mmCIF file of C-alpha atoms in Angstrom:
data_model
loop_
_atom_site.group_PDB
_atom_site.id
_atom_site.type_symbol
_atom_site.label_atom_id
_atom_site.label_comp_id
_atom_site.label_asym_id
_atom_site.label_seq_id
_atom_site.Cartn_x
_atom_site.Cartn_y
_atom_site.Cartn_z
ATOM 1 C CA MET A 334 -14.427 -35.608 14.046
ATOM 2 C CA LYS A 335 -18.066 -36.489 14.343
ATOM 3 C CA ARG A 336 -18.244 -34.830 17.765
ATOM 4 C CA VAL A 337 -16.806 -31.582 16.239
ATOM 5 C CA THR A 338 -19.345 -31.673 13.513
ATOM 6 C CA ARG A 339 -22.246 -31.986 15.919
ATOM 7 C CA THR A 340 -21.422 -28.775 17.765
ATOM 8 C CA LEU A 341 -22.410 -25.387 16.454
ATOM 9 C CA SER A 342 -18.832 -23.871 17.120
ATOM 10 C CA GLY A 343 -17.362 -26.908 15.364
ATOM 11 C CA ARG A 344 -19.601 -26.445 12.284
ATOM 12 C CA LEU A 345 -18.963 -22.766 12.123
ATOM 13 C CA SER A 346 -15.213 -23.330 12.183
ATOM 14 C CA LEU A 347 -15.324 -26.160 9.576
ATOM 15 C CA GLY A 348 -17.522 -24.041 7.342
ATOM 16 C CA ILE A 349 -15.015 -21.060 7.525
ATOM 17 C CA LEU A 350 -12.160 -23.441 6.801
ATOM 18 C CA ILE A 351 -13.859 -25.205 3.879
ATOM 19 C CA THR A 352 -14.865 -21.803 2.369
ATOM 20 C CA HIS A 353 -11.347 -20.386 2.596
ATOM 21 C CA LEU A 354 -9.885 -23.618 1.370
ATOM 22 C CA PHE A 355 -11.308 -22.601 -2.100
ATOM 23 C CA LEU A 356 -11.231 -18.871 -1.711
ATOM 24 C CA LEU A 357 -7.742 -18.257 -0.288
ATOM 25 C CA PRO A 358 -5.756 -20.075 -2.968
ATOM 26 C CA VAL A 359 -7.449 -17.884 -5.614
ATOM 27 C CA LEU A 360 -6.695 -14.723 -3.678
ATOM 28 C CA TYR A 361 -3.179 -15.824 -2.935
ATOM 29 C CA LEU A 362 -2.342 -16.697 -6.619
ATOM 30 C CA GLY A 363 -3.932 -13.356 -7.757
ATOM 31 C CA ALA A 364 -2.146 -11.278 -5.216
ATOM 32 C CA LEU A 365 1.218 -13.067 -6.078
ATOM 33 C CA GLU A 366 0.688 -12.504 -9.826
ATOM 34 C CA ILE A 367 0.051 -8.810 -9.232
ATOM 35 C CA ILE A 368 3.197 -8.464 -7.108
ATOM 36 C CA ARG A 369 5.221 -10.464 -9.627
ATOM 37 C CA ALA A 370 4.035 -8.336 -12.549
ATOM 38 C CA GLY A 371 4.602 -5.133 -10.626
ATOM 39 C CA HIS A 372 8.187 -6.058 -9.686
ATOM 40 C CA HIS A 373 9.072 -7.184 -13.216
ATOM 41 C CA THR A 374 7.730 -3.961 -14.703
ATOM 42 C CA GLN A 375 9.606 -2.002 -12.062
ATOM 43 C CA PHE A 376 12.864 -3.856 -12.727
ATOM 44 C CA VAL A 377 12.608 -3.439 -16.539
ATOM 45 C CA GLU A 378 11.886 0.147 -16.263
ATOM 46 C CA TYR A 379 14.924 0.613 -13.880
ATOM 47 C CA ALA A 380 17.192 -1.245 -16.242
ATOM 48 C CA ARG A 381 16.184 0.752 -19.382
ATOM 49 C CA SER A 382 16.309 4.134 -17.666
ATOM 50 C CA SER A 383 19.675 3.257 -16.158
ATOM 51 C CA ALA A 384 21.101 2.055 -19.470
ATOM 52 C CA TYR A 385 19.933 5.251 -21.316
ATOM 53 C CA SER A 386 21.352 7.448 -18.488
ATOM 54 C CA TRP A 387 24.772 5.659 -18.908
ATOM 55 C CA SER A 388 24.720 5.923 -22.658
ATOM 56 C CA ARG A 389 24.299 9.677 -22.256
ATOM 57 C CA GLN A 390 27.126 9.881 -19.948
ATOM 58 C CA LEU A 391 29.355 8.080 -22.629
ATOM 59 C CA ALA A 392 28.290 10.592 -25.413
ATOM 60 C CA GLY A 393 31.100 12.923 -25.153
ATOM 61 C CA ILE A 394 33.854 10.340 -25.301
ATOM 62 C CA ASP A 395 35.665 9.097 -28.424
ATOM 63 C CA LEU A 396 35.003 5.318 -27.826
ATOM 64 C CA ASP A 397 37.208 4.445 -30.878
ATOM 65 C CA LYS A 398 40.459 5.371 -29.244
ATOM 66 C CA PRO A 399 42.043 3.614 -26.350
ATOM 67 C CA SER A 400 40.979 5.485 -23.143
ATOM 68 C CA SER A 401 41.172 4.851 -19.430
ATOM 69 C CA GLN A 402 38.267 7.234 -19.079
ATOM 70 C CA VAL A 403 35.777 4.833 -20.666
ATOM 71 C CA HIS A 404 36.871 1.908 -18.180
ATOM 72 C CA GLU A 405 36.687 4.364 -15.180
ATOM 73 C CA ILE A 406 33.131 5.318 -16.210
ATOM 74 C CA LEU A 407 32.196 1.620 -16.693
ATOM 75 C CA ASN A 408 33.745 0.865 -13.192
ATOM 76 C CA GLN A 409 31.609 3.576 -11.761
ATOM 77 C CA PHE A 410 28.514 2.120 -13.365
ATOM 78 C CA GLY A 411 29.488 -1.182 -12.068
ATOM 79 C CA LEU A 412 29.368 -0.106 -8.500
ATOM 80 C CA SER A 413 25.756 -1.267 -8.497
ATOM 81 C CA THR A 414 25.543 -4.833 -7.235
ATOM 82 C CA GLN A 415 22.839 -5.635 -9.776
ATOM 83 C CA ILE A 416 25.169 -5.224 -12.767
ATOM 84 C CA VAL A 417 26.744 -8.349 -14.159
ATOM 85 C CA PHE A 418 28.464 -6.950 -17.131
ATOM 86 C CA LEU A 419 28.701 -3.800 -19.387
ATOM 87 C CA LYS A 420 30.079 -3.791 -22.811
ATOM 88 C CA VAL A 421 30.576 -0.951 -25.215
ATOM 89 C CA THR A 422 30.826 -1.813 -28.907
ATOM 90 C CA THR A 423 31.645 0.829 -31.475
ATOM 91 C CA ARG A 424 30.842 0.845 -35.154
ATOM 92 C CA LYS A 425 34.445 0.374 -35.843
ATOM 93 C CA LYS A 426 34.241 -2.834 -33.850
ATOM 94 C CA ARG A 427 36.147 -1.619 -30.924
ATOM 95 C CA GLU A 428 34.947 -3.131 -27.503
ATOM 96 C CA HIS A 429 35.187 -2.019 -23.885
ATOM 97 C CA LEU A 430 34.132 -4.662 -21.388
ATOM 98 C CA TRP A 431 33.596 -4.547 -17.688
ATOM 99 C CA LYS A 432 32.617 -7.636 -15.748
ATOM 100 C CA SER A 433 31.513 -8.062 -12.152
ATOM 101 C CA GLY A 434 33.781 -10.185 -9.911
ATOM 102 C CA VAL A 435 30.848 -11.373 -7.872
ATOM 103 C CA HIS A 436 28.684 -12.815 -10.764
ATOM 104 C CA HIS A 437 30.341 -15.612 -12.850
ATOM 105 C CA TYR A 438 28.878 -15.177 -16.051
ATOM 106 C CA GLU A 439 30.076 -15.775 -19.687
ATOM 107 C CA LEU A 440 28.785 -13.475 -22.356
ATOM 108 C CA ARG A 441 26.932 -14.999 -25.137
ATOM 109 C CA ARG A 442 27.588 -14.429 -28.787
ATOM 110 C CA PRO A 443 25.519 -13.435 -30.562
ATOM 111 C CA PHE A 444 24.066 -10.987 -27.981
ATOM 112 C CA LYS A 445 20.239 -11.721 -27.506
ATOM 113 C CA GLU A 446 18.252 -8.879 -25.819
ATOM 114 C CA ASP A 447 15.584 -9.885 -23.223
ATOM 115 C CA THR A 448 11.941 -8.724 -23.637
ATOM 116 C CA THR A 449 10.946 -10.148 -20.350
ATOM 117 C CA ILE A 450 12.667 -11.382 -17.222
ATOM 118 C CA GLY A 451 13.999 -14.858 -17.640
ATOM 119 C CA GLY A 452 13.766 -14.541 -21.458
ATOM 120 C CA ASN A 453 17.143 -16.285 -21.971
ATOM 121 C CA ASN A 454 16.487 -18.942 -19.379
ATOM 122 C CA ASP A 455 19.209 -17.631 -17.151
ATOM 123 C CA SER A 456 19.357 -15.145 -14.225
ATOM 124 C CA VAL A 457 20.699 -12.234 -16.212
ATOM 125 C CA TYR A 458 18.534 -9.522 -17.965
ATOM 126 C CA HIS A 459 20.085 -8.500 -21.252
ATOM 127 C CA LEU A 460 19.416 -5.203 -23.073
ATOM 128 C CA SER A 461 21.241 -2.883 -25.420
ATOM 129 C CA VAL A 462 20.952 0.846 -26.026
ATOM 130 C CA PRO A 463 22.393 2.948 -28.813
ATOM 131 C CA LEU A 464 25.470 5.195 -28.228
ATOM 132 C CA GLU A 465 25.479 8.628 -29.834
ATOM 133 C CA ASN A 466 27.995 11.407 -30.079
ATOM 134 C CA LYS A 467 27.153 15.116 -29.281
ATOM 135 C CA ASN A 468 25.869 15.525 -32.734
ATOM 136 C CA GLY A 469 23.386 12.786 -32.360
ATOM 137 C CA ALA A 470 25.180 10.274 -34.786
ATOM 138 C CA LEU A 471 25.161 6.646 -33.870
ATOM 139 C CA VAL A 472 28.669 5.634 -32.846
ATOM 140 C CA GLY A 473 27.994 2.232 -31.162
ATOM 141 C CA HIS A 474 25.856 0.346 -28.563
ATOM 142 C CA LEU A 475 25.971 -0.238 -24.884
ATOM 143 C CA PHE A 476 25.241 -3.756 -23.833
ATOM 144 C CA VAL A 477 24.191 -4.248 -20.196
ATOM 145 C CA GLY A 478 23.496 -7.379 -18.100
ATOM 146 C CA LEU A 479 21.552 -7.070 -14.908
ATOM 147 C CA ASP A 480 21.060 -9.630 -12.122
ATOM 148 C CA GLU A 481 17.572 -10.877 -12.133
ATOM 149 C CA THR A 482 17.709 -12.783 -8.862
ATOM 150 C CA VAL A 483 17.182 -9.537 -6.910
ATOM 151 C CA VAL A 484 13.624 -9.535 -8.377
ATOM 152 C CA GLN A 485 12.930 -12.998 -7.386
ATOM 153 C CA ASP A 486 14.157 -12.187 -3.805
ATOM 154 C CA TYR A 487 11.686 -9.462 -3.581
ATOM 155 C CA ILE A 488 8.930 -11.780 -4.855
ATOM 156 C CA ASN A 489 9.902 -14.603 -2.469
ATOM 157 C CA GLN A 490 9.796 -11.952 0.493
ATOM 158 C CA ALA A 491 6.393 -10.764 -0.660
ATOM 159 C CA GLN A 492 5.278 -14.349 -1.014
ATOM 160 C CA ASN A 493 6.280 -15.290 2.534
ATOM 161 C CA SER A 494 4.522 -12.079 3.779
ATOM 162 C CA ILE A 495 1.302 -13.116 2.011
ATOM 163 C CA VAL A 496 1.500 -16.727 3.511
ATOM 164 C CA GLY A 497 1.913 -15.210 6.978
ATOM 165 C CA LEU A 498 -1.070 -12.942 6.492
ATOM 166 C CA ILE A 499 -3.157 -15.734 5.323
ATOM 167 C CA ILE A 500 -2.308 -18.023 8.282
ATOM 168 C CA GLY A 501 -2.926 -15.030 10.632
ATOM 169 C CA TYR A 502 -6.194 -14.278 8.967
ATOM 170 C CA VAL A 503 -7.411 -17.889 8.964
ATOM 171 C CA THR A 504 -6.383 -18.203 12.689
ATOM 172 C CA VAL A 505 -8.332 -15.075 13.687
ATOM 173 C CA LEU A 506 -11.362 -16.248 11.741
ATOM 174 C CA THR A 507 -11.263 -19.601 13.307
ATOM 175 C CA VAL A 508 -10.824 -18.191 16.829
ATOM 176 C CA LEU A 509 -13.810 -15.811 16.194
ATOM 177 C CA ALA A 510 -15.954 -18.745 14.806
ATOM 178 C CA LEU A 511 -15.151 -20.796 17.984
ATOM 179 C CA VAL A 512 -15.941 -17.869 20.320
ATOM 180 C CA LEU A 513 -19.255 -17.174 18.331
ATOM 181 C CA GLY A 514 -20.171 -20.709 18.470
ATOM 182 C CA LEU A 515 -19.590 -20.933 22.283
ATOM 183 C CA PHE A 516 -21.508 -17.758 22.926
ATOM 184 C CA THR A 517 -24.322 -19.371 20.866
ATOM 185 C CA ALA A 518 -23.965 -22.819 22.370
ATOM 186 C CA ILE A 519 -24.019 -21.731 26.104
ATOM 187 C CA PRO A 520 -27.625 -20.330 25.995
ATOM 188 C CA LEU A 521 -28.842 -23.448 24.015
ATOM 189 C CA ARG A 522 -27.368 -25.709 26.511
ATOM 190 C CA ARG A 523 -29.114 -23.745 29.398
ATOM 191 C CA LEU A 524 -32.359 -23.983 27.374
ATOM 192 C CA ARG A 525 -31.929 -27.825 27.115
ATOM 193 C CA GLU A 526 -31.399 -28.126 30.732
ATOM 194 C CA THR A 527 -34.538 -25.899 31.382
ATOM 195 C CA ALA A 528 -36.534 -28.171 29.074
ATOM 196 C CA ARG A 529 -35.398 -31.195 30.801
ATOM 197 C CA LYS A 530 -36.512 -29.697 34.256
ATOM 198 C CA ILE A 531 -39.868 -28.719 32.754
ATOM 199 C CA ALA A 532 -40.384 -32.339 31.460
ATOM 200 C CA ALA A 533 -39.422 -33.545 35.032
ATOM 201 C CA GLY A 534 -42.086 -31.330 36.423
ATOM 202 C CA GLU A 535 -39.533 -29.107 38.477
ATOM 203 C CA HIS A 536 -40.062 -25.420 39.026
ATOM 204 C CA VAL A 537 -38.138 -23.375 36.648
ATOM 205 C CA VAL A 538 -37.057 -19.691 36.660
ATOM 206 C CA PHE A 539 -36.140 -18.498 33.325
ATOM 207 C CA THR A 540 -32.854 -16.744 33.166
ATOM 208 C CA VAL A 541 -31.308 -17.398 29.727
ATOM 209 C CA PRO A 542 -30.049 -14.041 28.451
ATOM 210 C CA SER A 543 -28.995 -14.086 24.801
ATOM 211 C CA LEU A 544 -27.704 -11.591 22.368
ATOM 212 C CA THR A 545 -29.294 -13.454 19.374
ATOM 213 C CA GLU A 546 -32.937 -12.793 18.582
ATOM 214 C CA GLU A 547 -33.544 -16.504 17.547
ATOM 215 C CA ILE A 548 -32.416 -17.969 20.883
ATOM 216 C CA ALA A 549 -34.402 -15.243 22.773
ATOM 217 C CA ASP A 550 -37.568 -16.199 20.831
ATOM 218 C CA LEU A 551 -36.977 -19.845 21.627
ATOM 219 C CA SER A 552 -36.415 -18.923 25.243
ATOM 220 C CA GLN A 553 -39.769 -17.111 25.259
ATOM 221 C CA ALA A 554 -41.503 -19.990 23.544
ATOM 222 C CA LEU A 555 -40.212 -22.417 26.083
ATOM 223 C CA GLU A 556 -41.331 -20.067 28.890
ATOM 224 C CA SER A 557 -44.774 -19.825 27.410
ATOM 225 C CA MET A 558 -45.035 -23.547 27.135
ATOM 226 C CA HIS A 559 -43.932 -23.977 30.728
ATOM 227 C CA GLN A 560 -46.574 -21.431 31.982
ATOM 228 C CA GLN A 561 -49.238 -23.391 29.988
ATOM 229 C CA LEU A 562 -48.053 -26.636 31.572
ATOM 230 C CA VAL A 563 -48.091 -25.027 35.015
ATOM 231 C CA ALA A 564 -51.679 -23.685 34.379
ATOM 232 C CA GLN A 565 -52.881 -27.156 33.173
ATOM 233 C CA ARG A 566 -51.263 -28.732 36.138
ATOM 234 C CA GLU A 567 -53.127 -26.259 38.494
ATOM 235 C CA ARG A 568 -56.404 -26.853 36.766
ATOM 236 C CA ALA A 569 -55.989 -30.582 36.935
ATOM 237 C CA GLN A 570 -55.145 -30.311 40.656
ATOM 238 C CA VAL A 571 -58.245 -28.013 41.198
ATOM 239 C CA ALA A 572 -60.520 -30.477 39.290
ATOM 240 C CA SER A 573 -59.074 -33.581 41.184
ATOM 241 C CA HIS A 574 -59.592 -31.591 44.514
ATOM 242 C CA SER A 575 -63.249 -30.889 43.595
ATOM 243 C CA LYS A 576 -63.822 -34.337 42.534
ATOM 244 C CA SER A 577 -62.568 -35.724 45.867
ATOM 245 C CA GLU A 578 -64.825 -33.276 47.810
ATOM 246 C CA LEU A 579 -67.826 -34.361 45.912
ATOM 247 C CA LEU A 580 -67.107 -38.078 46.810
#
């Protein structure tokens, strides 16, 4: 761990990971809440618009008389896999009930309508709409139960997609940080080797290309220092040679 933190690429990678360790959970929770709210709103709007559409289709039928037509219509409505039950109750207390064979659910009495998904602490969304005849008079109510687990399935899929995107995003950033660190570290290592040669008095040819201005400036400063040392060495040699001639 210490070795990683001592390298530039390692510090860049750790910096990105630590920053996103705090940032990504906030973004993840925010995106998930937006998706959840959107799916809930869409589901509720679908449920209510469907219920009102079904109530209009029942408007021309005498619901107080025994009629196979009512059950046929309810069976057609029940073709949707999201429907758990449909119940028609007239003002004269006559009931027509359709229940899904897939969902095992016992109707509650009294009926409690949901205002939000999960309002009754179950997996069924309950709502009721008025039933009117052709003259617009109230003749009863249509009670509908819809499967809420479909919404949660969509949310779980979105959640998995977000997690996958986050993992891919962090992976790409980490790789970029490592690559950037390597491109930065390689010229620095060459400059270090050049400085070691200068200190040892070796002849050095500067070939340290860099795409970063800071490393280029450092290379120029090191080259200037090397030229000054060479000039001082030459002056010292000339002075030493002149002194030996005088002696």
